[in-house]
Coordinates of C-alpha atoms and ligand atoms in Angstrom, one line a residue:
M52 CA 12.2 -15.7 25.4
M53 CA 8.4 -15.9 26.1
V54 CA 7.2 -13.8 29.0
D55 CA 6.0 -16.3 31.5
S56 CA 4.9 -14.2 34.5
A57 CA 3.0 -11.0 35.2
A58 CA 6.1 -9.6 37.0
A59 CA 8.2 -10.3 33.9
L60 CA 5.6 -8.5 31.8
V61 CA 5.8 -5.5 34.0
D62 CA 9.6 -5.6 33.7
V63 CA 9.4 -5.5 29.9
L64 CA 6.9 -2.6 30.0
R65 CA 9.3 -0.7 32.3
R66 CA 12.4 -1.5 30.4
F67 CA 11.0 -0.2 27.1
R68 CA 9.0 2.6 28.8
L69 CA 5.8 1.4 27.2
L70 CA 3.7 2.8 30.1
E71 CA 4.3 5.8 32.3
T72 CA 6.2 5.3 35.6
A73 CA 3.2 6.0 37.8
Q74 CA 1.1 3.5 35.9
L75 CA 3.8 0.9 36.0
D76 CA 4.3 1.3 39.8
R77 CA 0.6 0.8 40.4
L78 CA 0.5 -2.2 38.1
A79 CA 3.5 -3.7 39.8
R80 CA 1.7 -3.4 43.2
Q81 CA -1.4 -5.1 41.8
V82 CA 0.7 -7.9 40.3
D83 CA 2.5 -8.4 43.6
A84 CA -0.7 -8.5 45.6
K85 CA -2.6 -10.8 43.3
P86 CA -0.5 -12.9 40.9
A87 CA -2.1 -13.5 37.5
N88 CA -1.4 -15.1 34.2
P89 CA 0.6 -12.6 32.1
R90 CA -1.7 -13.1 29.2
V91 CA -4.7 -12.0 31.3
V92 CA -2.8 -8.9 32.4
A93 CA -1.9 -8.1 28.8
Q94 CA -5.5 -8.6 27.7
A95 CA -6.7 -6.2 30.3
L96 CA -4.1 -3.6 29.3
V97 CA -5.2 -4.0 25.7
K98 CA -8.8 -3.6 26.6
G99 CA -8.0 -0.5 28.7
G100 CA -6.2 1.1 25.8
Y101 CA -2.7 1.0 27.4
L102 CA -1.3 -1.4 24.8
T103 CA -2.3 -2.4 21.3
A104 CA -3.0 -6.1 20.5
Y105 CA 0.2 -6.1 18.4
Q106 CA 2.3 -4.8 21.3
A107 CA 0.8 -7.3 23.7
N108 CA 1.5 -10.2 21.4
Q109 CA 5.1 -9.1 20.7
I110 CA 5.7 -8.7 24.4
L111 CA 4.2 -12.1 25.3
L112 CA 6.3 -13.7 22.6
G113 CA 9.5 -12.2 24.1
N114 CA 9.9 -9.6 21.3
G115 CA 9.4 -6.5 23.5
S116 CA 12.7 -5.0 22.5
E117 CA 11.6 -4.9 18.9
L118 CA 8.8 -2.5 19.7
V119 CA 11.1 0.4 20.2
L120 CA 13.1 1.9 17.4
G121 CA 15.0 5.1 18.2
A122 CA 12.5 7.6 19.4
Y123 CA 9.5 5.6 18.1
V124 CA 7.3 2.9 19.6
L125 CA 5.6 0.5 17.2
L126 CA 1.9 0.3 17.6
E127 CA 0.7 -2.1 14.9
R128 CA 1.8 -3.6 11.6
I129 CA 0.1 -2.0 8.6
G130 CA 1.9 -3.3 5.6
E131 CA 4.6 -5.5 4.2
G132 CA 6.3 -5.3 0.9
G133 CA 9.5 -6.1 -1.0
M134 CA 11.8 -4.0 1.1
G135 CA 10.4 -4.4 4.6
Q136 CA 7.5 -3.9 7.0
V137 CA 5.5 -0.8 7.6
Y138 CA 4.2 0.0 11.1
K139 CA 1.9 2.6 12.6
A140 CA 4.2 4.1 15.3
K141 CA 4.3 6.9 17.8
H142 CA 7.1 9.3 18.6
H143 CA 7.9 8.6 22.3
T144 CA 8.2 12.1 23.5
M145 CA 6.1 14.1 21.0
G146 CA 3.3 11.6 20.8
R147 CA 3.0 12.1 17.1
I148 CA 1.5 9.2 15.1
V149 CA 3.6 8.2 12.1
A150 CA 4.1 5.4 9.6
L151 CA 7.5 3.7 10.0
K152 CA 9.0 1.6 7.3
Q153 CA 11.7 -0.7 8.4
I154 CA 14.1 -2.5 6.1
R155 CA 13.6 -6.3 6.4
K156 CA 16.1 -8.2 8.5
D157 CA 17.2 -10.5 5.7
K158 CA 18.0 -7.5 3.6
L159 CA 20.3 -6.0 6.2
D160 CA 23.4 -7.9 5.3
N161 CA 23.1 -6.7 1.8
A162 CA 24.9 -3.4 1.6
E163 CA 23.4 -2.6 -1.8
A164 CA 19.8 -3.1 -0.5
V165 CA 20.6 -0.8 2.4
K166 CA 21.9 1.8 -0.1
R167 CA 18.7 1.5 -2.1
F168 CA 16.6 1.9 1.0
R169 CA 18.6 5.1 1.9
R170 CA 18.1 6.3 -1.6
E171 CA 14.3 5.9 -1.4
I172 CA 14.5 8.0 1.8
Q173 CA 16.5 10.7 0.0
L174 CA 14.2 10.8 -3.0
A175 CA 11.1 10.9 -0.8
S176 CA 12.5 13.8 1.2
Q177 CA 12.9 16.0 -1.9
L178 CA 9.1 15.9 -2.4
A179 CA 6.4 18.0 -0.7
H180 CA 3.0 17.8 -2.2
P181 CA -0.5 17.1 -0.8
N182 CA -0.8 14.0 -3.1
I183 CA 2.5 12.4 -2.0
V184 CA 3.1 10.8 1.3
M185 CA 5.4 13.2 3.2
A186 CA 8.7 12.0 4.5
L187 CA 9.5 13.0 8.1
D188 CA 12.5 11.3 9.4
A189 CA 15.0 8.6 8.8
A190 CA 17.4 6.9 11.3
Q191 CA 19.3 3.7 12.2
D192 CA 18.9 1.9 15.5
G193 CA 21.6 -0.7 15.8
E194 CA 21.4 -2.7 12.7
T195 CA 17.9 -1.6 11.8
H196 CA 17.3 1.1 9.3
F197 CA 14.0 2.9 9.2
F198 CA 12.2 5.7 7.4
V199 CA 9.4 7.7 9.0
M200 CA 6.5 9.3 7.1
E201 CA 3.2 10.9 7.7
H202 CA 0.7 8.2 8.7
V203 CA -2.3 8.2 6.3
E204 CA -5.3 6.9 8.3
G205 CA -7.2 4.9 5.7
T206 CA -6.3 2.2 3.2
D207 CA -4.4 1.6 0.0
L208 CA -6.4 1.3 -3.1
A209 CA -5.6 -2.4 -3.6
K210 CA -7.1 -3.3 -0.2
Q211 CA -10.0 -0.9 -0.8
V212 CA -11.0 -2.7 -4.0
K213 CA -10.4 -6.1 -2.5
Q214 CA -12.7 -5.3 0.4
S215 CA -15.4 -3.2 -1.3
G216 CA -15.2 -4.2 -5.0
P217 CA -14.7 -1.8 -7.9
M218 CA -14.9 1.9 -7.0
P219 CA -17.8 4.1 -8.1
V220 CA -16.7 5.6 -11.4
N221 CA -16.4 9.2 -10.3
Q222 CA -14.5 8.2 -7.2
A223 CA -12.0 6.2 -9.3
C224 CA -11.6 9.2 -11.6
D225 CA -11.0 11.5 -8.7
A226 CA -8.4 9.0 -7.2
I227 CA -6.5 8.9 -10.5
R228 CA -6.8 12.6 -10.9
Q229 CA -5.3 13.3 -7.5
A230 CA -2.5 10.7 -7.9
S231 CA -1.6 12.3 -11.3
L232 CA -1.1 15.6 -9.5
G233 CA 1.3 13.9 -7.1
L234 CA 3.1 12.2 -10.0
Q235 CA 3.5 15.5 -11.9
H236 CA 5.2 17.0 -8.8
A237 CA 7.6 14.0 -8.7
C238 CA 8.2 14.3 -12.4
D239 CA 8.9 18.1 -12.1
R240 CA 11.7 17.1 -9.8
G241 CA 13.2 14.7 -12.3
L242 CA 11.7 11.5 -10.8
V243 CA 10.2 8.6 -12.6
H244 CA 8.3 6.5 -10.0
R245 CA 8.4 3.2 -11.9
D246 CA 6.0 1.4 -9.5
V247 CA 2.7 3.1 -9.8
K248 CA 0.0 0.6 -8.7
P249 CA -3.1 0.4 -6.4
S250 CA -1.1 -0.6 -3.3
N251 CA 1.1 2.4 -3.8
L252 CA -1.8 4.8 -3.6
L253 CA -3.2 5.6 -0.2
L254 CA -6.7 6.9 0.4
A255 CA -7.2 9.0 3.5
T256 CA -10.5 8.1 5.2
K257 CA -11.4 11.5 6.6
T258 CA -10.4 13.8 3.8
G259 CA -10.7 11.5 0.7
Q260 CA -7.2 12.6 -0.3
V261 CA -5.2 10.2 -2.4
K262 CA -1.4 10.0 -1.8
L263 CA 1.3 8.5 -3.9
L264 CA 3.6 6.2 -2.0
D265 CA 6.8 4.1 -2.2
L266 CA 9.7 5.5 -4.2
G267 CA 11.6 2.3 -3.7
L268 CA 12.0 1.8 -7.4
A269 CA 12.1 5.4 -8.5
R270 CA 14.8 6.7 -10.8
L271 CA 16.3 10.2 -11.0
E272 CA 16.3 11.1 -14.6
H273 CA 19.6 13.0 -14.5
D274 CA 21.3 10.9 -11.9
S275 CA 25.0 11.8 -11.4
D276 CA 25.7 8.6 -9.6
D277 CA 25.6 6.3 -12.6
K278 CA 27.5 3.5 -11.1
L279 CA 25.1 3.3 -8.1
K280 CA 22.1 3.6 -10.4
T281 CA 23.2 0.6 -12.5
K282 CA 23.9 -1.4 -9.3
L283 CA 20.6 -0.4 -7.8
T284 CA 18.6 -1.9 -10.6
Q285 CA 20.8 -5.0 -10.8
I286 CA 20.5 -6.0 -7.2
G287 CA 17.0 -7.4 -7.2
K288 CA 16.4 -6.6 -10.8
V289 CA 13.2 -5.2 -9.6
V290 CA 12.0 -2.6 -12.0
G291 CA 8.3 -2.6 -11.6
T292 CA 5.3 -4.9 -11.0
V293 CA 4.3 -7.0 -14.0
D294 CA 0.6 -6.4 -13.6
F295 CA 1.1 -2.7 -14.0
I296 CA 4.3 -2.3 -16.0
A297 CA 4.6 -0.4 -19.3
P298 CA 5.9 -2.4 -22.2
E299 CA 8.9 -0.2 -22.8
Q300 CA 9.8 -0.3 -19.1
A301 CA 9.8 -4.1 -19.1
L302 CA 12.1 -4.1 -22.0
N303 CA 14.6 -1.6 -20.6
A304 CA 13.8 0.1 -17.2
S305 CA 16.2 2.9 -17.9
K306 CA 14.0 4.0 -20.8
A307 CA 11.0 4.5 -18.5
D308 CA 9.8 8.1 -18.3
I309 CA 6.6 9.9 -17.1
R310 CA 4.7 8.2 -19.9
S311 CA 5.6 4.8 -18.5
D312 CA 4.2 5.9 -15.1
L313 CA 1.1 7.0 -16.9
Y314 CA 0.7 3.6 -18.5
S315 CA 0.9 2.1 -15.0
M316 CA -1.6 4.7 -13.9
G317 CA -3.9 3.4 -16.7
C318 CA -3.6 -0.2 -15.5
T319 CA -4.4 1.1 -12.0
F320 CA -7.4 3.0 -13.3
Y321 CA -8.5 -0.2 -15.0
F322 CA -8.2 -2.1 -11.7
L323 CA -10.2 0.5 -9.8
L324 CA -13.0 0.4 -12.3
T325 CA -13.2 -3.4 -12.9
G326 CA -11.6 -4.9 -9.8
K327 CA -9.3 -6.9 -12.1
V328 CA -5.7 -6.4 -13.3
P329 CA -5.7 -6.0 -17.1
Y330 CA -3.9 -9.3 -17.8
P331 CA -4.8 -11.8 -15.1
G332 CA -3.3 -15.2 -14.8
G333 CA -0.2 -16.6 -16.6
Q334 CA 3.5 -16.3 -15.9
A335 CA 5.4 -13.1 -15.6
L336 CA 6.8 -13.2 -19.1
E337 CA 3.4 -14.0 -20.6
K338 CA 1.9 -11.0 -18.8
L339 CA 4.7 -8.8 -20.2
A340 CA 4.0 -10.1 -23.7
R341 CA 0.3 -9.3 -23.3
H342 CA 1.1 -5.8 -22.1
R343 CA 3.2 -5.4 -25.3
W344 CA 0.8 -6.9 -27.9
E345 CA -2.6 -7.7 -26.5
D346 CA -5.6 -5.5 -25.6
P347 CA -7.1 -6.2 -22.2
E348 CA -10.7 -7.3 -21.7
P349 CA -12.6 -4.1 -22.4
V350 CA -13.6 -2.1 -19.4
E351 CA -17.1 -1.6 -20.8
K352 CA -17.6 -5.4 -20.9
L353 CA -16.7 -5.7 -17.2
R354 CA -18.4 -2.5 -16.1
P355 CA -21.1 -1.4 -18.6
E356 CA -22.0 1.8 -16.8
V357 CA -18.6 3.4 -17.4
S358 CA -18.9 6.3 -19.9
G359 CA -17.2 6.2 -23.3
D360 CA -15.2 9.3 -22.3
V361 CA -13.8 7.6 -19.3
I362 CA -13.1 4.4 -21.2
A363 CA -11.3 6.5 -23.8
I364 CA -9.0 8.0 -21.0
V365 CA -8.1 4.5 -19.8
R366 CA -7.4 3.4 -23.4
K367 CA -5.2 6.4 -24.0
L368 CA -3.3 5.8 -20.8
M369 CA -2.8 2.1 -21.7
A370 CA -1.7 2.8 -25.3
K371 CA 1.2 0.5 -26.3
K372 CA 3.3 3.3 -27.7
P373 CA 4.4 6.1 -25.2
E374 CA 3.7 8.8 -27.9
D375 CA 0.1 7.7 -28.1
R376 CA -0.5 8.3 -24.3
Y377 CA -1.0 11.5 -22.4
Q378 CA 2.4 13.2 -22.4
T379 CA 2.2 14.7 -18.9
A380 CA 0.3 13.8 -15.7
T381 CA -1.1 17.4 -15.7
D382 CA -2.9 16.6 -19.0
L383 CA -4.3 13.5 -17.5
A384 CA -5.5 15.3 -14.4
A385 CA -7.2 17.9 -16.6
A386 CA -8.9 15.3 -18.7
L387 CA -10.4 13.7 -15.5
V388 CA -11.8 16.9 -14.0
P389 CA -15.3 16.6 -15.6
Y390 CA -15.7 13.0 -14.5
S391 CA -14.4 13.5 -10.9
V392 CA -17.2 15.7 -9.8
M393 CA -18.8 14.4 -6.6
S394 CA -22.2 13.7 -8.2
S395 CA -22.5 10.4 -6.4
K396 CA -24.5 10.2 -3.2
K397 CA -21.4 8.9 -1.5
T398 CA -18.5 11.1 -0.7
M399 CA -14.9 10.0 -1.0
P400 CA -14.5 9.6 2.8
E401 CA -17.7 7.5 2.9
I402 CA -16.3 5.2 0.2
A403 CA -13.0 4.9 2.1
A404 CA -14.9 4.2 5.4
M405 CA -16.5 1.2 3.7
A406 CA -13.2 -0.6 3.8
L407 CA -12.5 0.2 7.4
P408 CA -12.6 -2.5 10.0
A409 CA -15.6 -2.3 12.3
S410 CA -13.2 -1.2 15.1
S411 CA -10.5 0.9 13.7
G412 CA -8.0 -0.3 16.3
A413 CA -7.3 3.2 17.4
L414 CA -5.8 3.5 20.8
A415 CA -8.0 4.7 23.6
P416 CA -6.7 7.7 25.5
R417 CA -3.9 6.6 27.8
G418 CA -4.0 9.5 30.3
G419 CA -4.3 8.8 34.0
E420 CA -3.3 5.8 35.9
V421 CA -4.0 2.1 35.3
P422 CA -7.3 1.6 37.1
Y423 CA -7.2 -0.6 40.2
A424 CA -7.9 -4.3 39.4
V425 CA -7.3 -4.2 35.7
Y426 CA -7.3 -8.0 35.8
A427 CA -8.6 -10.9 37.8
A428 CA -7.1 -14.3 38.4
P429 CA -8.6 -16.8 36.0
P430 CA -11.3 -19.0 37.4
A431 CA -11.3 -22.8 37.0
N432 CA -13.5 -22.7 33.9
G433 CA -10.8 -21.0 31.9
R434 CA -12.8 -17.8 31.1
V435 CA -12.2 -14.6 33.1
P436 CA -14.4 -11.6 33.5
V437 CA -12.5 -8.5 32.7
A438 CA -12.9 -5.9 35.4
A439 CA -15.4 -3.4 34.3
A440 CA -13.3 -0.6 35.8
A441 CA -10.6 -1.2 33.2
A442 CA -12.7 -1.7 30.1
P443 CA -15.0 0.6 28.2
P444 CA -18.6 -0.7 28.1
S445 CA -18.5 -3.7 25.9
T446 CA -20.9 -6.4 24.9
D447 CA -18.4 -9.2 25.4
S448 CA -17.5 -9.0 29.0
E449 CA -15.5 -12.2 28.9
V450 CA -12.1 -12.8 27.4
P451 CA -11.0 -16.3 26.5
V452 CA -7.9 -17.1 28.5
A453 CA -6.6 -19.6 26.0
A454 CA -6.6 -17.2 23.1
P455 CA -3.9 -18.2 20.7
V456 CA -0.7 -16.1 20.6
G457 CA 1.4 -15.6 17.5
A458 CA -0.5 -15.9 14.3
D459 CA -3.7 -14.5 15.9
P460 CA -3.5 -11.5 18.1
V461 CA -4.4 -11.7 21.7
I462 CA -7.3 -9.5 20.9
S463 CA -8.2 -9.3 17.2
R464 CA -8.9 -5.9 15.6
G465 CA -12.5 -6.8 14.8
S466 CA -14.0 -8.1 11.7
R467 CA -13.9 -6.2 8.5
R468 CA -17.0 -5.1 6.8
G469 CA -17.5 -4.1 3.2
R470 CA -20.3 -3.3 1.0
P471 CA -20.3 -3.3 -2.8
A472 CA -19.9 0.2 -4.3
T473 CA -22.9 1.3 -6.3
E474 CA -24.3 4.5 -7.7
G475 CA -27.3 5.6 -9.8
Y476 CA -27.2 7.3 -13.1
P477 CA -29.7 9.8 -14.5
M478 CA -31.3 9.2 -17.9
P479 CA -29.1 11.6 -20.0
V480 CA -26.0 9.8 -18.7
L481 CA -27.5 6.4 -19.8
I482 CA -28.3 7.9 -23.3
G483 CA -24.7 9.3 -23.4
I484 CA -23.3 5.8 -22.5
A485 CA -25.5 4.2 -25.3
V486 CA -24.3 6.8 -27.9
A487 CA -20.7 6.3 -26.7
L488 CA -21.1 2.5 -27.0
V489 CA -22.3 2.8 -30.6
I490 CA -19.5 5.1 -31.5
G491 CA -17.1 2.9 -29.6
G492 CA -18.4 -0.1 -31.6
L493 CA -17.9 1.7 -34.9
V494 CA -14.3 2.7 -33.9
L495 CA -13.6 -0.9 -32.9
I496 CA -14.8 -2.2 -36.3
V497 CA -12.6 0.4 -38.0
I498 CA -9.6 -0.7 -35.8
L499 CA -10.2 -4.3 -36.5
L500 CA -10.5 -3.8 -40.2
S501 CA -7.3 -1.7 -40.3
R502 CA -5.3 -4.5 -38.5
P503 CA -3.0 -6.9 -40.4
L504 CA -4.7 -10.1 -41.3
V505 CA -2.5 -12.1 -38.9
G506 CA -3.8 -11.3 -35.4
P507 CA -1.7 -10.9 -32.3
A508 CA 0.7 -13.7 -31.5
P509 CA -0.6 -16.5 -29.2
K510 CA 0.5 -16.1 -25.6
E511 CA 3.4 -18.4 -25.7
R512 CA 4.7 -17.0 -29.0
G513 CA 4.4 -13.6 -27.5
A514 CA 6.4 -14.5 -24.4
Q515 CA 9.1 -16.1 -26.6
R516 CA 9.3 -13.1 -28.9
L517 CA 9.5 -10.8 -25.9
S518 CA 12.4 -12.8 -24.3
T519 CA 14.3 -12.6 -27.6
E520 CA 13.7 -8.8 -27.6
I521 CA 14.8 -8.5 -24.0
A522 CA 17.9 -10.5 -24.7
A523 CA 18.7 -8.2 -27.6
E524 CA 18.4 -5.2 -25.3
S525 CA 20.6 -7.0 -22.7
R526 CA 21.0 -3.9 -20.5
P527 CA 21.6 -4.2 -16.8
D528 CA 18.2 -2.5 -16.3
S529 CA 16.2 -5.0 -18.3
L530 CA 13.8 -7.5 -16.8
V531 CA 15.7 -10.7 -17.8
G532 CA 15.0 -13.4 -15.3
S533 CA 13.8 -11.0 -12.7
A534 CA 10.2 -9.9 -12.4
V535 CA 10.4 -10.1 -8.6
R536 CA 7.2 -8.3 -8.1
T537 CA 5.3 -10.7 -10.3
S538 CA 2.2 -11.8 -8.4
D539 CA -1.3 -11.4 -9.7
T540 CA -2.1 -9.8 -6.4
V541 CA -1.6 -6.1 -6.2
G542 CA 0.1 -6.0 -2.8
G543 CA 3.5 -4.7 -2.0
Ligands
LIG16 N1 2.4 6.4 5.3 C1 1.6 5.3 5.3 N2 0.4 5.4 5.9 C2 -0.5 4.4 5.9 N3 -0.2 3.2 5.4 C3 1.0 3.0 4.8 C4 1.9 4.1 4.7 N4 3.0 3.6 4.1 C5 2.8 2.3 3.7 N5 1.6 1.9 4.1 C6 1.0 0.6 3.9 O1 2.1 -0.3 3.7 C7 2.1 -0.9 2.4 C8 3.5 -1.1 1.9 O2 4.2 0.1 1.9 P1 5.2 0.5 0.8 O3 5.9 1.8 1.1 O4 4.5 0.5 -0.5 O5 6.3 -0.6 0.9 P2 6.9 -1.7 -0.1 O6 8.1 -0.9 -0.7 O7 7.4 -2.7 0.8 O8 5.9 -2.0 -1.1 C9 1.2 0.0 1.6 O9 0.7 -0.6 0.5 C10 0.2 0.6 2.6 O10 -0.9 -0.3 2.7
LIG17 MG1 4.6 -0.7 -2.2

């Protein structure tokens, strides 16, 4: 039920302990003395840093109870994927900021989905590496299951590229190098990730650290619980994301190994360098057929300044046959070292900062009491001055009273800014690129000449051929009629 009075708003804040008792008492006195629109009070609390815009909206919409999960208070929504929503949250007593992943409500009545979610939690908690998001806690509050991890202040690489365009080459190389180190750690513990993609790589703004995320589809190579394993892949039949999936994984997910993850890493690398997925457009099956038989548009065509050496690394990662790829993630990380040097004028944190919203939405310190007169009754013209005592100095001293609630936050988090990523190259590098291009051209001619006269099957024939092959495999793990994570977009 919508909160329709300031007193009701104070009640909700008290019930869910969203403010300290002394602050609440003071606020209650103010509300008693000078009745006001609950929206105006909420806006003032947001402006003063006592509530986030997300919290204020949820409370006004009558969803205050959903802001508290066990020992955690939700602060804002930071992501949404196949399994559920991800929030920035705060431990109530310890004050620690975390990321909290909650299983979606519509998945809760599905016992197998819950099992799968639990499994993600268990797998994640086995890993401890600077390039893997650290698992911290897991719990159930009523019907809701949630998983708590370290909060990475920054952005995922899908959002990063969407907002700022392709990454500078050496930053992209470094991101992939770091992610490979995390992947190797997972592999050493018998895990195949099976869903490596830009939105599952987080870039920390301050440190430039890249962290692998989301073991929702991971598989334990020597899994004792075979029955569960089969069931898990049957439920949603989700075994990867078609834009980034290795051909052999699409055919039979149980055959995926570290080299399949390395193929997905190659597609991710391609995306970071070009801003495009390797096989854009088309239906899921068509994309899968293209992964199997077609070469993507060459990186050098989309991004001429990428060196031949780096292009060769992308190609090797995206080789159709697993045996032609790097065989370990350590090998990949080693190959990238020479190209990951921070020679660009921009550092990794600077690049990450380019994708940050103008106002990062961070909470202002909440110490002390709610200042007197945090709000004022709305004047007849519908716009209210926000009391200066409550708000930090700001250029917009007025808050529209009739701000929409729901789709739009009471107070938005500010506009996003982004600049294209550029970097300069010294002459020797340009000469190197020219030489590499000539060599690349010659290699291409040799490859073309050594191909059979009949070229790759047209898209539809490829898709048809692939469905026949998949049907022949007909394993529970295969991608028949599934491809849930199919979108061209790289979210989730
Ligand atoms: N620990 C975290 N810190 C910061 N952002 C995160 C964190 N975990 C997830 N996110 C954001 O939420 C999105 C979805 O999270 P993910 O675990 O990949 O869920 P799904 O399984 O639904 O894809 C990510 O792409 C990222 O943008
Ligand atoms: Mg994800």
